[in-house]
């Protein structure tokens, strides 16, 4: 609460054409080390997804404000990139401790704006914290290479150097983890950072910014703007911005990848998914059913790595009634209520979209084995809740299979063999994640080897790699050639300078010009 009071004011606002009630707090911009009120005339409401009450407003930053933010990044880059790597490391060591100390505060902010359960929100912060902890190893991660004596008296060595101003555009579903995939990695390499959080969940990012400032990050090293398309276009077009990290939908990611690349920027874009869980009849049944239910319905299915599609192979098809039974027992409630397993969806529109995709499945011949559309949550009748829903007899042509639903909906397909399952998964355009459930090592090996998906779990339903590896979604789930965090994250945020130097002894001085190509 103390932190939040720094970020928001409750004074009446003069926002041009619109006059807002003084009771709704506003989200500030973070420009050049100051949390400032936007002068924008365009504001968006932020709702609590469990009640649909307006809990805050977020500005669409003006051009002037966005320019001030990027100028601040450009100015700060000169000194930040020259700051010793040990000093940058110390800031992030302090930062990881501050995040740990404030983990519950961050989680509360996430639950209020995003809706997920408090325990899940703590996981969101924790997975981001791990990236910050990894960033603290920068003194090893940023090492260059050397090769002495490539010819007489001549050595070659490389430096990894920052790019300049980098930018991040984040989605709503992980308000802590995904911004923490972005600016800590970028900044610890010596870049300055312009961040645009999701306009639907900005508060957690603002808290993270305040903590970074408390950890000692100099003014201008991180700037935060808010907004939608104009802010995104600004980031894609501004010449000072050298690289963009994007996470979100395909529609936005493909657009940002194209526009940013055309403007000569590096872009990494993590996008949508349709992740398949393949269940073999030899799997540990109890474990598998629990894993499937957790990974399909946790976070109300609003995870890019949610296991939203099950393929039951052979006799495992008979497990379906038990799967339905387990899903029925999940507790749907507001995220801050004790015992809640499944919170609300982010918005009314998201709820409508999910319900219409469920209906499309029914219309196209799928069997509705569990229907969560009419769920009523006592005390939260106005929230965006959809209960766990399972569609059986789904075929690959159905819309509920081809589209990312991003809700608590599991679609279930059947396959006769492992080969059939693999070919089904490989025909999907997405390549974010997949899992196989089996007790047979050879089956697991064949699956991991043949499946064309960037992140594979063996009896692990949500195989999001830890930050010493990288997040390696592939095919339709990713654009770019360097992934988020880990070694690839360092590559993304650095460029290499190669130095070849010759120090000859005095008596070896060239006596005439060497005009042929040196070999
Ligand atoms: P989104 O694409 O709607 O929004 C992401 C960001 O892009 C936001 O900051 C938003 O302001 C901006 N944006 C939205 N529409 C835009 C447009 N048309 N043009 C330009 N910018 C636009 O995504 P979301 O709904 O916030 O997040 C859910 C999506 O993110 C899902 O598809 C999910 O799979 C994906 N996701 C992927 C990963 C991953 O690592 N692969 C992780 C999390 C979420």
XYZ file of C-alpha atoms and ligand atoms in Angstrom:
563
model
C 0.000 0.000 0.000
C 2.843 2.368 0.840
C 4.383 1.755 -2.527
C 1.112 2.111 -4.335
C 0.405 5.458 -2.752
C 3.582 6.744 -4.359
C 2.368 5.735 -7.757
C -1.152 7.051 -7.787
C -2.923 10.200 -6.772
C -6.525 10.743 -5.866
C -6.700 14.397 -6.825
C -9.431 15.536 -9.243
C -8.088 15.371 -12.735
C -8.294 17.880 -15.470
C -7.991 15.639 -18.485
C -9.366 17.821 -21.210
C -12.623 16.602 -22.688
C -13.301 14.014 -20.029
C -13.703 14.739 -16.363
C -13.197 11.750 -14.111
C -14.397 11.221 -10.604
C -11.722 11.853 -8.028
C -12.331 8.479 -6.402
C -10.599 6.444 -9.105
C -6.807 6.468 -8.894
C -4.703 7.091 -11.968
C -1.625 5.224 -13.123
C 1.428 7.389 -13.585
C 4.117 7.363 -16.207
C 7.718 6.791 -15.131
C 9.882 9.287 -16.924
C 13.459 10.151 -16.092
C 13.218 8.773 -12.590
C 9.910 10.473 -11.715
C 6.401 9.049 -11.403
C 4.445 11.684 -13.286
C 0.783 12.274 -14.017
C 0.033 12.100 -17.737
C -1.423 15.125 -19.479
C -3.271 12.865 -21.874
C -6.886 13.437 -22.773
C -7.349 9.721 -23.447
C -7.652 7.309 -20.528
C -8.606 3.651 -20.263
C -10.442 2.032 -17.385
C -8.855 -0.827 -15.481
C -11.370 -3.299 -14.072
C -11.180 -5.814 -11.302
C -12.039 -8.949 -13.342
C -13.815 -10.518 -10.356
C -16.315 -7.649 -10.027
C -15.913 -5.464 -13.118
C -15.566 -2.429 -10.873
C -13.342 0.291 -12.280
C -10.340 0.292 -9.957
C -7.970 2.624 -11.770
C -7.377 4.480 -14.998
C -4.387 4.341 -17.250
C -3.425 7.044 -19.743
C -2.591 6.692 -23.385
C 0.667 8.630 -23.180
C 0.944 11.657 -25.463
C 3.584 11.900 -28.211
C 5.365 14.503 -26.111
C 5.495 12.168 -23.113
C 6.702 9.236 -25.201
C 9.421 11.423 -26.725
C 10.470 12.563 -23.256
C 10.686 8.914 -22.168
C 12.847 7.820 -25.081
C 15.056 10.922 -24.800
C 15.580 10.101 -21.155
C 16.655 6.559 -22.145
C 19.032 7.952 -24.794
C 20.667 10.382 -22.391
C 21.008 7.821 -19.622
C 22.588 5.312 -22.007
C 25.855 7.285 -22.183
C 26.647 6.865 -18.502
C 24.804 3.582 -17.875
C 26.677 1.750 -20.631
C 29.953 3.012 -19.139
C 29.008 2.013 -15.582
C 31.141 -0.876 -14.417
C 29.587 -4.267 -14.857
C 30.114 -4.904 -11.142
C 28.068 -1.809 -10.283
C 25.224 -2.972 -12.533
C 25.420 -6.408 -10.964
C 25.144 -4.889 -7.469
C 21.960 -3.035 -8.435
C 20.334 -6.256 -9.623
C 21.523 -8.126 -6.521
C 19.722 -5.520 -4.422
C 16.747 -5.656 -6.782
C 16.221 -9.406 -6.421
C 16.134 -8.990 -2.640
C 13.565 -6.177 -2.876
C 11.350 -8.290 -5.115
C 11.551 -11.152 -2.612
C 10.738 -8.820 0.276
C 7.694 -7.430 -1.579
C 6.504 -10.614 -3.259
C 3.127 -10.632 -1.526
C 2.484 -6.963 -2.278
C 3.229 -7.589 -5.957
C 0.999 -10.668 -5.976
C -1.905 -8.682 -4.510
C -1.588 -6.073 -7.251
C -1.632 -8.854 -9.846
C -4.728 -10.534 -8.425
C -6.600 -7.251 -8.237
C -6.024 -6.302 -11.886
C -5.463 -9.637 -13.612
C -7.739 -11.900 -11.567
C -5.530 -14.950 -11.041
C -5.410 -16.549 -7.590
C -2.993 -15.142 -5.038
C -0.939 -18.344 -4.961
C -0.671 -18.283 -8.748
C 0.201 -14.575 -8.684
C 3.056 -15.362 -6.300
C 4.259 -17.924 -8.851
C 4.084 -15.201 -11.522
C 6.397 -12.975 -9.442
C 8.642 -15.879 -8.511
C 9.289 -16.945 -12.114
C 10.212 -13.343 -12.949
C 12.404 -13.106 -9.880
C 14.384 -16.097 -11.148
C 15.240 -14.135 -14.290
C 16.494 -11.247 -12.151
C 18.584 -13.684 -10.121
C 20.010 -15.039 -13.343
C 20.749 -11.514 -14.574
C 22.976 -11.144 -11.507
C 25.414 -13.600 -13.173
C 26.093 -11.009 -15.838
C 29.826 -11.005 -15.096
C 29.965 -14.546 -16.487
C 27.185 -14.226 -19.036
C 28.709 -11.276 -20.851
C 32.191 -12.704 -21.239
C 33.654 -12.408 -24.703
C 36.049 -14.771 -26.447
C 39.753 -14.631 -27.152
C 42.073 -16.462 -29.500
C 45.702 -15.613 -29.043
C 48.360 -15.921 -31.759
C 46.153 -16.191 -34.793
C 49.337 -15.244 -36.580
C 52.641 -13.989 -35.345
C 52.192 -11.424 -32.588
C 48.502 -11.106 -33.422
C 45.521 -11.806 -31.116
C 41.763 -11.634 -31.653
C 39.196 -11.026 -28.966
C 35.522 -10.120 -28.782
C 33.509 -7.895 -26.492
C 29.793 -8.118 -25.897
C 28.449 -4.590 -25.882
C 24.998 -3.129 -25.275
C 22.869 -1.949 -28.201
C 21.519 1.351 -26.850
C 17.857 1.967 -26.022
C 15.763 -1.221 -25.987
C 11.998 -1.525 -25.576
C 9.515 -4.066 -24.269
C 5.802 -4.521 -25.012
C 4.088 -6.851 -22.547
C 0.813 -8.829 -22.381
C -1.764 -8.958 -19.602
C -1.426 -12.545 -18.479
C 1.849 -12.401 -16.508
C 2.069 -8.866 -15.115
C 5.323 -9.589 -13.222
C 7.072 -12.446 -14.982
C 7.021 -11.099 -18.513
C 8.188 -7.523 -17.819
C 10.915 -9.220 -15.727
C 11.936 -11.281 -18.769
C 12.546 -7.953 -20.471
C 14.101 -4.954 -18.709
C 16.415 -6.723 -16.199
C 18.116 -8.684 -18.990
C 18.308 -5.626 -21.231
C 19.555 -3.274 -18.531
C 22.101 -5.529 -16.897
C 23.830 -5.737 -20.297
C 24.196 -1.926 -20.240
C 21.158 -0.929 -22.315
C 18.548 1.537 -21.145
C 14.934 0.452 -21.371
C 11.567 1.777 -22.438
C 8.734 -0.449 -21.256
C 5.080 -0.473 -22.243
C 3.218 -2.796 -19.898
C -0.187 -4.140 -20.822
C -2.680 -1.312 -20.420
C -4.910 -3.806 -18.582
C -2.480 -4.619 -15.745
C 0.032 -1.771 -15.323
C 0.284 -1.522 -11.524
C 2.586 -4.461 -10.915
C 5.057 -3.010 -13.415
C 4.926 0.357 -11.680
C 5.719 -1.318 -8.366
C 8.602 -3.167 -9.999
C 9.904 0.138 -11.379
C 9.787 1.727 -7.946
C 11.742 -1.177 -6.482
C 14.341 -0.923 -9.223
C 14.776 2.738 -8.392
C 15.140 1.820 -4.708
C 17.774 -0.732 -5.709
C 19.833 2.115 -7.162
C 19.051 2.181 -10.909
C 19.925 5.724 -12.077
C 17.249 8.045 -13.465
C 16.457 7.377 -17.117
C 17.744 3.815 -17.223
C 14.136 2.553 -17.141
C 11.224 4.608 -18.482
C 7.600 3.458 -18.607
C 4.894 4.636 -20.966
C 1.298 3.446 -21.189
C -1.055 3.081 -24.097
C -2.142 0.915 -26.980
C -1.538 1.174 -30.721
C 0.017 4.645 -30.754
C 2.516 3.652 -28.100
C 3.311 0.437 -29.988
C 3.790 2.314 -33.271
C 5.970 4.856 -31.511
C 8.227 2.059 -30.250
C 8.370 0.401 -33.686
C 9.280 3.674 -35.411
C 11.522 5.691 -33.111
C 15.066 5.576 -34.511
C 16.763 5.613 -31.090
C 15.194 2.258 -30.188
C 17.460 -0.562 -31.326
C 15.601 -3.674 -30.180
C 12.068 -4.682 -29.231
C 10.980 -7.574 -27.034
C 7.325 -8.419 -27.545
C 5.097 -10.988 -25.842
C 1.418 -11.287 -26.697
C -0.966 -12.371 -29.423
C -0.058 -13.305 -33.002
C -2.041 -10.409 -34.369
C 0.042 -7.849 -32.487
C 3.318 -9.795 -32.584
C 3.408 -10.322 -36.333
C 2.600 -6.654 -36.893
C 5.298 -5.475 -34.462
C 7.847 -7.886 -35.885
C 7.268 -6.571 -39.400
C 7.106 -2.897 -38.562
C 10.047 -3.001 -36.159
C 12.214 -5.085 -38.526
C 11.458 -2.785 -41.455
C 12.818 0.019 -39.322
C 16.058 -1.878 -38.808
C 15.420 -3.032 -35.257
C 16.031 -6.417 -33.714
C 12.706 -7.923 -32.721
C 11.931 -11.021 -30.669
C 8.221 -11.851 -30.535
C 6.762 -14.593 -28.348
C 3.184 -15.198 -29.450
C 0.112 -17.414 -29.195
C -0.129 -21.128 -28.678
C -2.161 -24.281 -28.757
C -0.306 -26.722 -26.554
C -1.015 -30.447 -26.772
C -0.727 -32.952 -23.952
C -0.337 -36.471 -25.334
C -1.536 -39.142 -22.907
C -0.224 -42.658 -23.473
C -2.097 -45.613 -21.958
C 1.026 -46.613 -19.992
C 1.151 -43.259 -18.174
C 0.766 -42.942 -14.415
C -2.969 -42.274 -14.492
C -3.376 -40.435 -11.205
C -0.443 -38.163 -11.870
C -1.394 -37.495 -15.481
C -5.018 -36.589 -14.808
C -4.023 -34.185 -12.045
C -1.309 -32.631 -14.216
C -3.706 -32.196 -17.143
C -6.429 -30.576 -15.064
C -3.958 -28.216 -13.389
C -2.313 -27.198 -16.648
C -5.575 -26.748 -18.579
C -7.518 -24.752 -15.993
C -4.881 -23.051 -13.833
C -4.853 -19.261 -14.312
C -8.262 -19.814 -15.979
C -6.375 -21.113 -19.023
C -4.820 -17.699 -19.605
C -1.261 -18.972 -19.943
C 0.613 -19.228 -23.206
C 1.856 -22.599 -21.927
C -1.561 -23.847 -20.767
C -2.176 -27.426 -21.922
C -5.357 -26.556 -23.746
C -5.530 -29.678 -25.920
C -5.378 -33.307 -24.789
C -4.725 -36.181 -27.171
C -5.743 -39.449 -25.586
C -3.961 -42.357 -27.233
C -5.609 -45.793 -27.444
C -6.884 -47.090 -24.110
C -6.191 -43.764 -22.394
C -9.449 -42.647 -24.057
C -11.336 -44.443 -21.308
C -9.872 -41.995 -18.742
C -12.033 -39.138 -19.995
C -14.876 -39.484 -17.431
C -12.337 -39.325 -14.595
C -10.750 -36.257 -16.136
C -14.150 -34.557 -16.205
C -14.801 -35.557 -12.595
C -11.557 -33.961 -11.399
C -12.165 -30.755 -13.341
C -15.646 -30.473 -11.783
C -14.137 -30.217 -8.323
C -12.028 -27.157 -8.976
C -13.163 -24.141 -7.001
C -14.044 -21.144 -9.170
C -13.859 -17.923 -7.185
C -12.308 -14.474 -6.976
C -8.533 -14.815 -6.893
C -8.180 -13.386 -3.386
C -10.675 -15.817 -1.850
C -9.346 -18.784 0.146
C -9.422 -22.045 -1.748
C -9.883 -20.482 -5.182
C -8.436 -22.627 -7.988
C -9.777 -20.804 -11.031
C -10.221 -17.024 -11.124
C -12.076 -14.861 -13.637
C -11.097 -14.033 -17.197
C -9.515 -10.664 -17.843
C -12.565 -8.923 -19.361
C -16.215 -9.286 -20.365
C -15.129 -9.445 -23.998
C -12.725 -12.283 -23.202
C -15.564 -14.117 -21.453
C -17.890 -13.655 -24.426
C -15.209 -14.801 -26.836
C -14.455 -17.945 -24.816
C -18.174 -18.775 -24.522
C -18.685 -18.334 -28.246
C -15.735 -20.636 -29.006
C -17.266 -23.269 -26.710
C -20.554 -22.889 -28.606
C -18.750 -23.179 -31.946
C -17.408 -26.545 -30.781
C -20.892 -27.739 -29.895
C -22.253 -26.490 -33.235
C -19.503 -28.293 -35.120
C -20.232 -31.627 -33.410
C -17.993 -31.733 -30.339
C -19.406 -33.269 -27.160
C -19.772 -30.834 -24.275
C -18.666 -33.000 -21.333
C -18.397 -30.160 -18.846
C -19.920 -26.737 -19.388
C -18.629 -23.834 -17.308
C -20.489 -21.072 -19.099
C -23.306 -20.507 -16.666
C -21.346 -20.631 -13.489
C -22.442 -18.262 -10.730
C -19.889 -17.212 -8.149
C -21.561 -16.103 -4.937
C -20.747 -12.492 -4.100
C -19.097 -11.994 -7.505
C -22.106 -12.258 -9.809
C -20.721 -9.525 -12.023
C -17.299 -11.111 -12.556
C -15.933 -12.593 -15.801
C -16.067 -16.197 -14.660
C -16.138 -19.278 -16.838
C -15.863 -22.607 -15.054
C -13.732 -25.515 -16.307
C -15.122 -26.718 -19.622
C -14.268 -29.908 -21.508
C -15.106 -30.615 -25.133
C -14.736 -34.221 -26.296
C -14.841 -35.751 -29.814
C -13.002 -32.711 -31.139
C -11.516 -32.924 -34.634
C -8.681 -30.834 -36.119
C -11.001 -28.858 -38.426
C -13.099 -27.410 -35.610
C -12.652 -23.767 -34.685
C -12.320 -24.677 -30.991
C -9.204 -26.635 -32.030
C -7.666 -24.251 -34.547
C -8.053 -21.065 -32.447
C -6.250 -20.251 -29.236
C -9.151 -20.089 -26.750
C -7.190 -18.586 -23.817
C -9.789 -19.639 -21.283
C -10.507 -22.606 -18.985
C -11.422 -24.916 -21.844
C -9.813 -28.273 -22.578
C -10.450 -29.746 -26.011
C -9.937 -33.498 -26.240
C -8.948 -35.418 -29.362
C -8.293 -39.086 -29.823
C -5.424 -40.877 -31.577
C -4.800 -44.540 -32.289
C -1.041 -44.427 -31.901
C 1.901 -42.295 -30.863
C 2.690 -41.661 -34.541
C -0.841 -40.332 -35.127
C -0.519 -38.053 -32.116
C 2.843 -36.704 -33.292
C 1.527 -35.996 -36.770
C -1.473 -34.151 -35.289
C 0.745 -31.960 -33.091
C 3.113 -31.243 -35.979
C 0.235 -30.139 -38.231
C -0.720 -27.389 -35.773
C 0.832 -24.078 -36.826
C 1.932 -23.295 -33.263
C 5.115 -24.567 -31.609
C 5.119 -23.131 -28.110
C 4.907 -26.117 -25.788
C 3.787 -29.721 -25.527
C 3.934 -32.572 -23.042
C 3.843 -36.322 -23.205
C 2.668 -38.490 -20.314
C 4.192 -41.960 -20.348
C 6.214 -44.393 -18.268
C 8.068 -45.707 -21.307
C 11.464 -44.115 -21.952
C 11.560 -45.106 -25.615
C 8.125 -43.550 -26.194
C 9.243 -40.363 -24.463
C 12.440 -40.242 -26.478
C 10.638 -40.753 -29.757
C 8.163 -38.011 -28.904
C 10.768 -35.446 -27.836
C 12.805 -36.267 -30.928
C 10.028 -36.175 -33.538
C 7.709 -33.483 -32.252
C 8.201 -30.090 -33.927
C 7.582 -27.930 -30.868
C 10.106 -25.703 -29.137
C 9.463 -26.726 -25.507
C 8.679 -30.305 -24.583
C 7.737 -31.786 -21.214
C 8.024 -35.454 -20.323
C 5.537 -35.944 -17.500
C 5.920 -32.180 -16.993
C 2.789 -30.367 -18.134
C 4.100 -26.790 -18.361
C 7.734 -27.055 -19.404
C 8.712 -23.375 -19.136
C 12.515 -23.459 -18.999
C 14.367 -21.882 -16.081
C 16.350 -18.751 -16.965
C 19.714 -20.494 -17.362
C 18.041 -21.936 -20.480
C 15.896 -19.857 -22.841
C 12.176 -19.731 -23.629
C 12.250 -21.529 -26.954
C 8.750 -21.531 -28.413
C 8.970 -22.159 -32.163
C 7.115 -21.996 -35.499
C 3.898 -19.924 -35.313
C 4.520 -19.097 -31.648
C 7.720 -17.124 -32.268
C 9.218 -14.578 -34.630
C 12.875 -13.639 -34.481
C 16.056 -15.600 -34.103
C 17.140 -14.988 -30.530
C 14.859 -16.150 -27.745
C 14.016 -14.635 -24.392
C 16.388 -14.880 -21.404
C 19.268 -17.306 -20.828
C 22.229 -17.215 -23.228
C 19.961 -16.220 -26.102
C 18.572 -13.301 -24.117
C 22.105 -12.000 -23.595
C 22.766 -12.373 -27.316
C 19.580 -10.493 -28.126
C 20.521 -7.524 -25.961
C 24.178 -7.295 -27.022
C 26.257 -6.857 -30.130
C 29.726 -8.201 -30.648
C 32.812 -6.159 -31.377
C 35.782 -8.161 -32.591
C 39.259 -6.682 -32.127
C 42.300 -7.978 -33.953
C 45.539 -6.530 -32.630
C 49.177 -6.922 -33.399
C 51.970 -5.922 -31.098
C 55.294 -6.566 -32.820
C 58.672 -6.277 -31.317
C 60.557 -3.280 -32.653
C 62.913 -5.362 -34.857
C 59.921 -6.945 -36.708
C 58.729 -3.669 -38.247
C 57.458 -4.034 -41.874
C 59.980 -2.787 -44.350
C 57.499 -2.193 -47.209
C 53.695 -1.909 -47.706
C 51.845 -5.241 -47.630
C 49.432 -4.917 -50.563
C 48.114 -8.475 -50.772
C 45.137 -9.642 -48.741
C 46.487 -10.686 -45.344
C 46.242 -14.440 -44.835
P -2.158 -8.686 -26.931
O -1.435 -8.992 -28.186
O -3.571 -8.252 -27.016
O -1.387 -7.514 -26.149
C 0.029 -7.562 -25.960
C 0.591 -6.156 -26.092
O 0.421 -5.700 -27.434
C -0.112 -5.151 -25.194
O 0.873 -4.326 -24.610
C -1.042 -4.399 -26.142
O -1.178 -3.041 -25.778
C -0.375 -4.521 -27.490
N -1.362 -4.716 -28.582
C -2.549 -5.360 -28.516
N -3.139 -5.410 -29.733
C -2.318 -4.782 -30.574
C -2.355 -4.525 -31.972
N -3.380 -4.911 -32.724
N -1.323 -3.874 -32.522
C -0.273 -3.499 -31.773
N -0.174 -3.719 -30.449
C -1.170 -4.357 -29.847
O -1.988 -9.955 -25.981
P -2.685 -10.193 -24.574
O -4.132 -10.444 -24.793
O -2.272 -9.140 -23.615
O -1.960 -11.556 -24.128
C -2.434 -12.832 -24.483
C -1.667 -13.403 -25.640
O -0.270 -13.418 -25.335
C -2.030 -14.848 -25.933
O -2.077 -15.032 -27.318
C -0.868 -15.631 -25.334
O -0.636 -16.898 -25.900
C 0.260 -14.708 -25.611
N 1.385 -14.966 -24.724
C 2.468 -15.572 -25.254
C 3.540 -15.861 -24.441
C 4.745 -16.537 -24.988
O 5.788 -16.485 -24.342
N 4.658 -17.176 -26.148
C 3.499 -15.523 -23.085
C 2.362 -14.889 -22.597
C 1.303 -14.612 -23.429
